[in-house]
Amino acid sequence: MVKKNKIKYLCNGCGYETNKWLGKCPQCNIYNSFVEIIDEDISKTNINLKEPSAPIKLTEIDSVKITRQKTGISEFDELIGGGIVPSSLILLGGSPGIGKSTLMLQIIENLSDIVLYIAGEESPEQIKIRADRLKLKNPKILLLQEIEISKILNTAEKIKPSVIVIDSIQTIYDSAVQSAPGNINQVRECALKLMEYAKPRNIVVFIIGHITKTGEFAGPRVLEHLVDTALYFEGEKTNDFRILKSIKNRFGATNEIAVFEMTDKGLRGINNYSNLFYFNRKDKVAGVSNSVVIEGSRPLLIEIQALVNSAIYGNARRVARGISISRLSVIIAVIEKHCGISLIDKDVFVNITGGLDIDDPAIDLAIAMSIISSVKDRAISVRSAFIGELGLTGEIRAAARMLDRFNECRKNGIDNCIVSDQNILNFEKSDISQNIKIHTIGNIKELLKYF
Ligand SMILES: Nc1ncnc2c1ncn2[C@@H]1O[C@H](COP(=O)(O)OP(=O)(O)OP(=O)(O)O)[C@@H](O)[C@H]1O
Ligand SMILES: [Mg+2]
């Protein structure tokens, strides 16, 4: 049967497929993200049975002991579960200029085998400037300025590296694919070729990819299912702290974070970052409250700031830094419905200090508290923390690992914790430090009694 090619459209942000072009992706809500792809039409009725492959019994496969390779950057090694696993594919994503190439060079500096560094974006001279700044001396790092995938793999075949670094996947192309470098098809095809080449040869591949804060035009997102480990850099370019988060890890825990400081000598790991995101104010200010979130395995005390103002330029604006805008919209809707506070004609700005992106839903209560505090222009005690998830009916849901969160409060001088009344079932009063007073609430309405 003759195969027919047909046109499809793929969202560059999340990989959503559609038969016609759309201005806004219905899945990830990004505008102008659809690109045209040619899709082979394979007949569904004609199943072409080929020579069978032989399956093997799981119980008969020999166990292998993984020897992880340490990079010497202990924060990075810990983040990925204790070092690099042989033949793994590691995606390193982040916004432009955040420090991806810097970290990559620092990681490979301490490796003992040959590293092939594919420089698709910068000239060897530019990379040398960075290498000098980082004082790199490893003679086994070989630079290759090439962007055609088959030439890259051919070179690798000759020099037999144990690590390949692709900087970045958006600049690499496969001449068999029609679209331009950076297009989602190219990104996917090149990554697949790298995987097919590297896995049987036990080569570790690092893939650097650009990704914006909102995930726009972010080819790397569609590689997440393909790679073994996906790491994303977070943080503001305007401050020196960079947070590296593991989003996926086949060989270790996920949602762990490592914190680095960008210095003139490169990225410096920060081991004790527990109070880096906490402002430790002396005086209380309206629109500010604290919470403790669990990032990876660690509790972190953070400050949540909100600013609520009259909207004078037409539509009220909602701006969120550190949480998703949809989360902020839900919290605003719950406040309006259950606390009787109207925000329809108000601009609402929410900011998590330190450039951290928070996924832990236990932060909801503190976000609501900061917003209400700003609306009322009344400050709440700097020595209190609000921990709990908000439900749509206004109920406060229990958060996990409360004892760790209380300990974090105690260490930082917070002596009042406002938590869900469901949480009290999860721990014994005697477990809690005498220094902390626990207040339980069942509904968001009860926040109003703190003013
Ligand atoms: N001399 C310096 N002192 C301190 N920080 C520096 C210095 N030079 C560069 N930087 C930092 O390094 C960052 C650039 O790092 P790097 O080139 O590794 O980022 P990148 O994520 O690879 O960027 P790109 O997206 O352009 O590839 C700059 O944004 C700056 O913060
Ligand atoms: Mg770079």
Short mmCIF file of C-alpha atoms and ligand atoms in Angstrom, two decimals:
data_model
loop_
_atom_site.label_atom_id
_atom_site.label_comp_id
_atom_site.label_asym_id
_atom_site.label_seq_id
_atom_site.Cartn_x
_atom_site.Cartn_y
_atom_site.Cartn_z
CA MET A 1 0.00 0.00 0.00
CA VAL A 2 1.31 3.42 -0.94
CA LYS A 3 2.15 5.58 2.07
CA LYS A 4 0.96 9.15 1.94
CA ASN A 5 2.58 12.06 3.76
CA LYS A 6 0.24 14.46 5.51
CA ILE A 7 0.73 17.74 7.28
CA LYS A 8 0.26 17.96 11.03
CA TYR A 9 0.92 20.69 13.57
CA LEU A 10 2.87 20.18 16.78
CA CYS A 11 3.08 22.52 19.76
CA ASN A 12 6.69 23.46 20.40
CA GLY A 13 5.95 23.90 24.10
CA CYS A 14 4.25 20.65 25.09
CA GLY A 15 4.11 18.42 22.00
CA TYR A 16 0.28 18.66 21.53
CA GLU A 17 -0.68 17.48 18.03
CA THR A 18 -3.46 18.82 15.85
CA ASN A 19 -4.50 18.58 12.19
CA LYS A 20 -4.98 22.32 11.75
CA TRP A 21 -2.89 25.27 12.84
CA LEU A 22 -3.98 26.95 16.07
CA GLY A 23 -2.94 30.33 17.43
CA LYS A 24 -3.00 29.12 21.04
CA CYS A 25 -2.22 25.66 22.34
CA PRO A 26 -5.28 24.23 24.17
CA GLN A 27 -2.99 22.13 26.38
CA CYS A 28 -0.28 24.53 27.57
CA ASN A 29 -1.97 27.84 26.60
CA ILE A 30 1.10 29.18 24.78
CA TYR A 31 0.45 31.47 21.81
CA ASN A 32 1.99 30.97 18.39
CA SER A 33 3.72 27.73 19.29
CA PHE A 34 2.50 25.41 16.50
CA VAL A 35 4.94 24.26 13.83
CA GLU A 36 4.18 22.29 10.71
CA ILE A 37 5.43 18.71 10.53
CA ILE A 38 5.14 16.07 7.84
CA ASP A 39 3.64 12.94 9.23
CA GLU A 40 3.74 9.57 7.52
CA ASP A 41 0.29 8.10 7.08
CA ILE A 42 0.60 4.46 8.02
CA SER A 43 -2.40 2.31 7.22
CA LYS A 44 -4.02 1.07 10.39
CA THR A 45 -5.59 -1.99 8.74
CA ASN A 46 -2.45 -3.38 7.21
CA ILE A 47 -0.35 -4.79 10.05
CA ASN A 48 2.92 -5.85 8.59
CA LEU A 49 4.26 -8.71 10.73
CA LYS A 50 8.02 -8.87 10.60
CA GLU A 51 10.54 -11.42 11.90
CA PRO A 52 9.88 -11.90 15.64
CA SER A 53 12.44 -10.80 18.23
CA ALA A 54 13.20 -13.09 21.17
CA PRO A 55 12.10 -11.82 24.60
CA ILE A 56 14.20 -12.78 27.61
CA LYS A 57 13.11 -13.72 31.12
CA LEU A 58 13.58 -10.86 33.54
CA THR A 59 14.82 -13.30 36.17
CA GLU A 60 17.58 -14.52 33.86
CA ILE A 61 19.12 -11.13 33.27
CA ASP A 62 22.36 -10.72 35.25
CA SER A 63 22.26 -8.00 37.89
CA VAL A 64 24.74 -5.24 37.23
CA LYS A 65 26.31 -3.08 39.83
CA ILE A 66 26.17 0.53 38.73
CA THR A 67 29.42 2.40 39.20
CA ARG A 68 28.58 6.05 39.25
CA GLN A 69 31.15 8.52 38.09
CA LYS A 70 31.67 11.45 40.47
CA THR A 71 32.08 14.87 38.93
CA GLY A 72 33.68 16.42 41.99
CA ILE A 73 30.83 18.93 42.26
CA SER A 74 29.21 17.34 45.28
CA GLU A 75 25.94 19.30 44.97
CA PHE A 76 25.52 18.08 41.40
CA ASP A 77 26.50 14.48 42.22
CA GLU A 78 23.98 14.36 45.06
CA LEU A 79 21.26 15.87 42.90
CA ILE A 80 21.52 13.10 40.30
CA GLY A 81 21.63 10.35 42.91
CA GLY A 82 25.34 9.99 43.68
CA GLY A 83 27.15 10.52 40.37
CA ILE A 84 26.73 9.95 36.63
CA VAL A 85 25.33 6.55 35.58
CA PRO A 86 27.08 5.04 32.53
CA SER A 87 25.23 5.33 29.18
CA SER A 88 22.70 7.76 30.60
CA LEU A 89 21.14 10.65 28.70
CA ILE A 90 20.98 13.81 30.79
CA LEU A 91 19.02 16.88 29.73
CA LEU A 92 20.18 20.22 31.13
CA GLY A 93 17.61 22.93 30.43
CA GLY A 94 17.36 26.55 31.40
CA SER A 95 16.72 30.06 30.17
CA PRO A 96 19.36 31.81 28.04
CA GLY A 97 22.39 33.02 29.97
CA ILE A 98 21.51 31.25 33.22
CA GLY A 99 24.77 29.27 33.35
CA LYS A 100 24.23 25.99 31.48
CA SER A 101 27.53 25.99 29.57
CA THR A 102 29.40 27.10 32.70
CA LEU A 103 28.06 24.22 34.78
CA MET A 104 28.67 21.78 31.96
CA LEU A 105 32.34 22.74 31.67
CA GLN A 106 32.77 22.50 35.44
CA ILE A 107 31.18 19.02 35.44
CA ILE A 108 33.43 17.62 32.71
CA GLU A 109 36.61 19.18 34.11
CA ASN A 110 37.00 16.37 36.65
CA LEU A 111 36.11 13.43 34.40
CA SER A 112 38.98 11.11 33.63
CA ASP A 113 37.94 9.87 30.16
CA ILE A 114 37.63 11.61 26.80
CA VAL A 115 34.82 14.16 26.58
CA LEU A 116 33.60 15.36 23.18
CA TYR A 117 32.09 18.85 23.57
CA ILE A 118 29.93 19.87 20.62
CA ALA A 119 29.94 23.65 20.41
CA GLY A 120 27.03 24.57 18.22
CA GLU A 121 26.56 28.06 19.58
CA GLU A 122 29.94 29.50 20.38
CA SER A 123 33.32 29.55 18.71
CA PRO A 124 36.23 27.66 20.34
CA GLU A 125 37.71 31.07 21.25
CA GLN A 126 34.56 32.08 23.11
CA ILE A 127 34.55 28.78 24.98
CA LYS A 128 38.22 29.23 25.77
CA ILE A 129 37.47 32.60 27.42
CA ARG A 130 34.98 30.82 29.70
CA ALA A 131 37.38 27.92 30.29
CA ASP A 132 40.12 30.37 31.36
CA ARG A 133 37.70 32.10 33.71
CA LEU A 134 36.89 28.71 35.23
CA LYS A 135 40.62 27.74 35.25
CA LEU A 136 39.99 24.50 33.36
CA LYS A 137 42.95 22.25 32.68
CA ASN A 138 41.54 18.87 31.60
CA PRO A 139 43.36 17.87 28.37
CA LYS A 140 40.78 15.19 27.67
CA ILE A 141 38.10 17.74 26.77
CA LEU A 142 37.91 17.89 22.97
CA LEU A 143 35.94 20.68 21.30
CA LEU A 144 34.12 20.11 18.04
CA GLN A 145 32.40 22.89 16.16
CA GLU A 146 29.85 20.96 14.15
CA ILE A 147 26.08 20.97 13.92
CA GLU A 148 25.23 18.07 11.59
CA ILE A 149 24.32 15.06 13.67
CA SER A 150 25.78 12.38 11.38
CA LYS A 151 29.13 14.21 11.25
CA ILE A 152 29.09 14.51 15.05
CA LEU A 153 28.44 10.79 15.48
CA ASN A 154 31.06 9.94 12.85
CA THR A 155 33.65 11.96 14.75
CA ALA A 156 32.58 10.27 17.98
CA GLU A 157 33.07 6.89 16.29
CA LYS A 158 36.68 7.86 15.57
CA ILE A 159 37.71 9.34 18.88
CA LYS A 160 35.60 7.11 21.14
CA PRO A 161 34.64 9.51 23.93
CA SER A 162 32.98 8.29 27.10
CA VAL A 163 30.97 11.52 27.39
CA ILE A 164 29.38 13.66 24.67
CA VAL A 165 28.09 17.16 25.44
CA ILE A 166 25.67 18.81 23.01
CA ASP A 167 25.63 22.60 23.51
CA SER A 168 22.87 23.10 22.49
CA ILE A 169 20.31 20.68 20.99
CA GLN A 170 18.55 23.62 19.28
CA THR A 171 21.56 24.23 17.04
CA ILE A 172 22.02 20.61 15.88
CA TYR A 173 20.30 19.31 12.76
CA ASP A 174 19.76 16.12 10.83
CA SER A 175 19.99 16.62 7.06
CA ALA A 176 17.35 13.93 6.52
CA VAL A 177 14.76 16.09 8.32
CA GLN A 178 13.35 19.00 6.33
CA SER A 179 12.77 21.57 9.06
CA ALA A 180 15.25 24.12 10.41
CA PRO A 181 17.51 23.53 13.45
CA GLY A 182 15.62 24.19 16.67
CA ASN A 183 12.36 22.95 15.20
CA ILE A 184 10.70 20.33 17.35
CA ASN A 185 11.16 17.64 14.68
CA GLN A 186 14.88 18.31 14.47
CA VAL A 187 15.28 18.37 18.24
CA ARG A 188 13.48 15.06 18.62
CA GLU A 189 15.20 13.35 15.70
CA CYS A 190 18.71 14.44 16.75
CA ALA A 191 18.11 13.38 20.36
CA LEU A 192 16.86 9.96 19.18
CA LYS A 193 19.95 9.50 17.01
CA LEU A 194 22.19 10.44 19.93
CA MET A 195 20.40 7.94 22.15
CA GLU A 196 20.58 5.13 19.58
CA TYR A 197 24.28 5.79 19.11
CA ALA A 198 25.30 6.28 22.73
CA LYS A 199 23.34 3.63 24.68
CA PRO A 200 24.95 0.51 23.15
CA ARG A 201 28.39 2.11 23.38
CA ASN A 202 28.02 3.02 27.05
CA ILE A 203 28.50 6.73 26.34
CA VAL A 204 27.01 9.38 28.63
CA VAL A 205 25.29 12.19 26.71
CA PHE A 206 24.56 15.61 28.15
CA ILE A 207 22.01 17.56 26.11
CA ILE A 208 21.83 21.29 26.80
CA GLY A 209 18.56 22.96 25.79
CA HIS A 210 17.13 26.45 26.04
CA ILE A 211 13.88 26.77 27.85
CA THR A 212 12.09 29.92 28.90
CA LYS A 213 10.35 30.43 32.24
CA THR A 214 6.95 29.70 30.72
CA GLY A 215 8.23 26.82 28.60
CA GLU A 216 7.74 28.75 25.36
CA PHE A 217 9.45 27.51 22.20
CA ALA A 218 11.02 24.92 24.34
CA GLY A 219 11.95 21.90 22.29
CA PRO A 220 13.68 20.30 25.32
CA ARG A 221 10.34 19.75 27.08
CA VAL A 222 9.44 17.13 24.47
CA LEU A 223 12.66 15.26 25.24
CA GLU A 224 11.74 14.63 28.85
CA HIS A 225 10.26 11.19 28.14
CA LEU A 226 13.34 10.17 26.14
CA VAL A 227 16.12 11.10 28.54
CA ASP A 228 17.02 9.32 31.79
CA THR A 229 17.47 12.51 33.77
CA ALA A 230 16.03 15.97 33.19
CA LEU A 231 17.53 18.91 35.09
CA TYR A 232 16.33 22.48 34.86
CA PHE A 233 18.02 25.65 35.99
CA GLU A 234 15.82 28.15 37.79
CA GLY A 235 16.60 31.55 39.22
CA GLU A 236 16.78 35.15 38.15
CA LYS A 237 19.67 36.37 36.07
CA THR A 238 19.54 39.51 38.17
CA ASN A 239 20.59 37.70 41.33
CA ASP A 240 23.54 35.35 41.69
CA PHE A 241 21.73 32.27 42.96
CA ARG A 242 20.91 29.47 40.55
CA ILE A 243 18.71 26.53 41.47
CA LEU A 244 19.16 23.26 39.62
CA LYS A 245 16.10 21.02 39.91
CA SER A 246 15.77 17.38 38.89
CA ILE A 247 12.40 16.99 37.18
CA LYS A 248 12.95 13.39 36.18
CA ASN A 249 15.52 10.83 37.24
CA ARG A 250 15.50 7.15 36.37
CA PHE A 251 18.40 6.57 38.77
CA GLY A 252 17.58 8.77 41.74
CA ALA A 253 14.96 10.86 43.53
CA THR A 254 13.15 13.62 41.65
CA ASN A 255 12.31 17.17 42.62
CA GLU A 256 15.62 17.42 44.47
CA ILE A 257 17.38 20.76 44.17
CA ALA A 258 20.96 21.93 44.23
CA VAL A 259 21.77 25.59 44.79
CA PHE A 260 24.72 27.39 43.21
CA GLU A 261 26.08 30.88 43.31
CA MET A 262 27.36 32.41 40.07
CA THR A 263 30.77 33.96 40.69
CA ASP A 264 33.53 35.25 38.41
CA LYS A 265 35.19 31.84 38.84
CA GLY A 266 32.04 29.95 37.85
CA LEU A 267 29.26 28.24 39.78
CA ARG A 268 29.92 27.54 43.44
CA GLY A 269 27.76 24.94 45.17
CA ILE A 270 25.97 26.07 48.32
CA ASN A 271 25.49 23.22 50.73
CA ASN A 272 23.50 24.94 53.41
CA TYR A 273 20.89 26.97 51.59
CA SER A 274 18.09 26.55 54.12
CA ASN A 275 17.75 30.24 54.94
CA LEU A 276 18.74 31.63 51.57
CA PHE A 277 15.14 32.15 50.52
CA TYR A 278 14.00 33.62 53.80
CA PHE A 279 14.28 37.34 54.34
CA ASN A 280 14.28 37.23 58.15
CA ARG A 281 12.57 40.58 58.60
CA LYS A 282 12.68 42.38 61.91
CA ASP A 283 9.50 44.42 61.36
CA LYS A 284 6.20 43.22 60.04
CA VAL A 285 4.97 44.56 56.70
CA ALA A 286 1.53 44.29 55.04
CA GLY A 287 1.42 41.79 52.16
CA VAL A 288 4.12 39.48 53.53
CA SER A 289 3.82 36.02 55.10
CA ASN A 290 6.01 32.94 55.52
CA SER A 291 5.59 29.28 54.63
CA VAL A 292 7.69 26.13 54.67
CA VAL A 293 7.77 24.15 51.43
CA ILE A 294 9.37 20.79 50.75
CA GLU A 295 11.74 21.01 47.81
CA GLY A 296 13.04 17.54 47.01
CA SER A 297 13.92 16.08 50.36
CA ARG A 298 14.50 19.37 52.21
CA PRO A 299 12.14 21.75 53.97
CA LEU A 300 12.67 25.41 53.00
CA LEU A 301 11.40 28.46 54.79
CA ILE A 302 10.32 31.06 52.24
CA GLU A 303 8.75 34.49 52.19
CA ILE A 304 5.71 35.18 50.00
CA GLN A 305 5.05 38.78 49.01
CA ALA A 306 1.80 40.11 47.59
CA LEU A 307 0.83 43.55 46.36
CA VAL A 308 -2.82 44.33 45.72
CA ASN A 309 -3.63 47.67 44.10
CA SER A 310 -6.61 49.29 42.37
CA ALA A 311 -6.51 48.45 38.67
CA ILE A 312 -6.55 51.76 36.88
CA TYR A 313 -5.61 50.59 33.40
CA GLY A 314 -8.65 48.56 32.36
CA ASN A 315 -8.40 44.84 33.03
CA ALA A 316 -7.06 43.84 36.44
CA ARG A 317 -3.60 42.29 36.16
CA ARG A 318 -2.48 39.06 37.83
CA VAL A 319 1.27 38.60 37.91
CA ALA A 320 2.95 35.63 39.59
CA ARG A 321 6.67 34.96 40.07
CA GLY A 322 7.57 31.58 41.56
CA ILE A 323 4.10 30.03 41.23
CA SER A 324 1.97 29.36 38.17
CA ILE A 325 -0.52 32.00 37.10
CA SER A 326 -3.34 29.42 37.08
CA ARG A 327 -2.60 28.62 40.73
CA LEU A 328 -2.79 32.31 41.59
CA SER A 329 -6.12 32.60 39.74
CA VAL A 330 -7.58 29.71 41.77
CA ILE A 331 -6.41 31.22 45.07
CA ILE A 332 -7.90 34.62 44.13
CA ALA A 333 -11.21 32.94 43.22
CA VAL A 334 -11.30 31.07 46.55
CA ILE A 335 -10.58 34.28 48.51
CA GLU A 336 -13.35 36.14 46.65
CA LYS A 337 -15.90 33.38 47.14
CA HIS A 338 -15.22 32.40 50.74
CA CYS A 339 -13.79 35.51 52.40
CA GLY A 340 -16.14 38.02 50.78
CA ILE A 341 -13.22 40.10 49.47
CA SER A 342 -13.65 41.45 45.95
CA LEU A 343 -10.51 41.51 43.82
CA ILE A 344 -12.21 41.98 40.46
CA ASP A 345 -10.99 45.57 40.08
CA LYS A 346 -7.62 44.97 41.72
CA ASP A 347 -4.18 44.20 40.29
CA VAL A 348 -2.63 41.28 42.20
CA PHE A 349 1.12 40.68 42.13
CA VAL A 350 2.66 37.72 43.96
CA ASN A 351 6.37 37.07 44.33
CA ILE A 352 8.33 34.20 45.87
CA THR A 353 11.68 35.66 46.85
CA GLY A 354 14.92 34.07 45.68
CA GLY A 355 13.82 32.99 42.20
CA LEU A 356 12.51 29.60 43.29
CA ASP A 357 9.60 27.99 41.39
CA ILE A 358 7.37 26.30 43.95
CA ASP A 359 5.24 23.24 43.18
CA ASP A 360 4.41 22.29 46.79
CA PRO A 361 0.67 23.06 47.23
CA ALA A 362 1.19 23.68 50.97
CA ILE A 363 2.23 27.21 50.02
CA ASP A 364 -1.41 28.11 49.11
CA LEU A 365 -2.38 29.25 52.59
CA ALA A 366 0.52 31.69 52.82
CA ILE A 367 -0.20 33.10 49.35
CA ALA A 368 -3.82 33.69 50.40
CA MET A 369 -2.64 35.28 53.66
CA SER A 370 -0.24 37.64 51.88
CA ILE A 371 -2.96 38.73 49.44
CA ILE A 372 -5.52 39.34 52.21
CA SER A 373 -2.89 41.17 54.28
CA SER A 374 -2.12 43.48 51.34
CA VAL A 375 -5.82 44.13 50.63
CA LYS A 376 -6.44 45.04 54.25
CA ASP A 377 -3.12 46.86 54.55
CA ARG A 378 -2.59 45.09 57.85
CA ALA A 379 0.64 43.26 58.62
CA ILE A 380 0.91 39.85 60.28
CA SER A 381 3.58 38.68 62.68
CA VAL A 382 6.99 37.97 61.11
CA ARG A 383 7.33 35.03 63.49
CA SER A 384 4.46 33.02 62.01
CA ALA A 385 4.21 30.58 59.09
CA PHE A 386 1.16 29.42 57.13
CA ILE A 387 1.24 25.85 55.82
CA GLY A 388 -1.65 24.17 53.98
CA GLU A 389 -3.24 23.52 50.62
CA LEU A 390 -6.44 25.33 49.64
CA GLY A 391 -9.42 23.40 48.29
CA LEU A 392 -12.01 25.02 46.01
CA THR A 393 -14.61 24.99 48.79
CA GLY A 394 -12.26 26.99 50.97
CA GLU A 395 -11.14 24.03 53.07
CA ILE A 396 -7.52 23.82 54.21
CA ARG A 397 -5.98 20.47 53.35
CA ALA A 398 -3.25 18.70 55.29
CA ALA A 399 0.35 18.98 54.16
CA ALA A 400 2.91 16.16 54.28
CA ARG A 401 6.06 16.04 56.46
CA MET A 402 4.83 18.55 59.01
CA LEU A 403 7.43 17.69 61.64
CA ASP A 404 10.24 18.60 59.22
CA ARG A 405 8.45 21.84 58.46
CA PHE A 406 8.04 22.69 62.15
CA ASN A 407 11.73 21.99 62.73
CA GLU A 408 12.64 24.38 59.93
CA CYS A 409 10.47 27.04 61.57
CA ARG A 410 12.05 26.47 64.94
CA LYS A 411 15.58 26.77 63.50
CA ASN A 412 14.68 30.16 62.03
CA GLY A 413 12.91 31.65 65.03
CA ILE A 414 9.32 31.15 63.81
CA ASP A 415 7.15 30.27 66.80
CA ASN A 416 3.60 30.24 65.40
CA CYS A 417 2.40 27.83 62.74
CA ILE A 418 -1.04 27.99 61.20
CA VAL A 419 -1.90 24.61 59.64
CA SER A 420 -4.87 22.50 58.55
CA ASP A 421 -7.01 20.96 61.30
CA GLN A 422 -6.69 17.67 59.37
CA ASN A 423 -2.98 17.76 59.99
CA ILE A 424 -3.34 17.34 63.72
CA LEU A 425 -4.28 13.70 63.07
CA ASN A 426 -0.89 13.06 61.51
CA PHE A 427 1.35 13.78 64.46
CA GLU A 428 1.37 13.59 68.21
CA LYS A 429 1.45 16.89 70.09
CA SER A 430 4.43 15.53 72.02
CA ASP A 431 6.43 15.26 68.77
CA ILE A 432 6.33 19.00 68.36
CA SER A 433 8.87 21.26 69.90
CA GLN A 434 7.67 23.15 72.95
CA ASN A 435 8.84 26.33 71.27
CA ILE A 436 6.21 26.22 68.54
CA LYS A 437 2.55 27.08 68.95
CA ILE A 438 0.32 25.26 66.47
CA HIS A 439 -2.96 26.85 65.41
CA THR A 440 -5.30 24.73 63.32
CA ILE A 441 -7.91 26.07 60.94
CA GLY A 442 -10.41 24.25 58.74
CA ASN A 443 -11.43 26.94 56.27
CA ILE A 444 -9.89 29.96 54.60
CA LYS A 445 -12.52 32.19 56.30
CA GLU A 446 -10.69 31.64 59.57
CA LEU A 447 -7.69 33.57 58.24
CA LEU A 448 -9.70 36.77 58.75
CA LYS A 449 -9.47 36.40 62.53
CA TYR A 450 -5.74 37.20 62.36
CA PHE A 451 -6.51 40.85 61.49
N1 LIG B 1 33.08 37.42 34.93
C1 LIG B 1 31.92 36.98 35.37
N2 LIG B 1 31.60 37.10 36.67
C2 LIG B 1 30.44 36.63 37.17
N3 LIG B 1 29.51 36.02 36.42
C3 LIG B 1 29.76 35.88 35.10
C4 LIG B 1 30.96 36.34 34.52
N4 LIG B 1 30.91 36.04 33.20
C5 LIG B 1 29.73 35.43 32.99
N5 LIG B 1 29.04 35.34 34.13
C6 LIG B 1 27.71 34.73 34.33
O1 LIG B 1 27.58 33.61 33.48
C7 LIG B 1 26.34 33.70 32.77
C8 LIG B 1 26.48 33.06 31.42
O2 LIG B 1 26.81 31.73 31.64
P1 LIG B 1 26.68 30.67 30.48
O3 LIG B 1 27.23 31.21 29.23
O4 LIG B 1 27.23 29.41 31.03
O5 LIG B 1 25.10 30.55 30.36
P2 LIG B 1 24.27 29.69 29.31
O6 LIG B 1 23.03 29.26 30.04
O7 LIG B 1 25.11 28.65 28.71
O8 LIG B 1 23.92 30.81 28.26
P3 LIG B 1 23.47 30.66 26.73
O9 LIG B 1 22.00 30.50 26.79
O10 LIG B 1 23.88 31.95 26.12
O11 LIG B 1 24.17 29.48 26.16
C9 LIG B 1 26.05 35.17 32.69
O12 LIG B 1 24.66 35.43 32.59
C10 LIG B 1 26.59 35.68 34.01
O13 LIG B 1 25.61 35.50 35.01
MG MG B 2 25.63 28.29 26.69
#
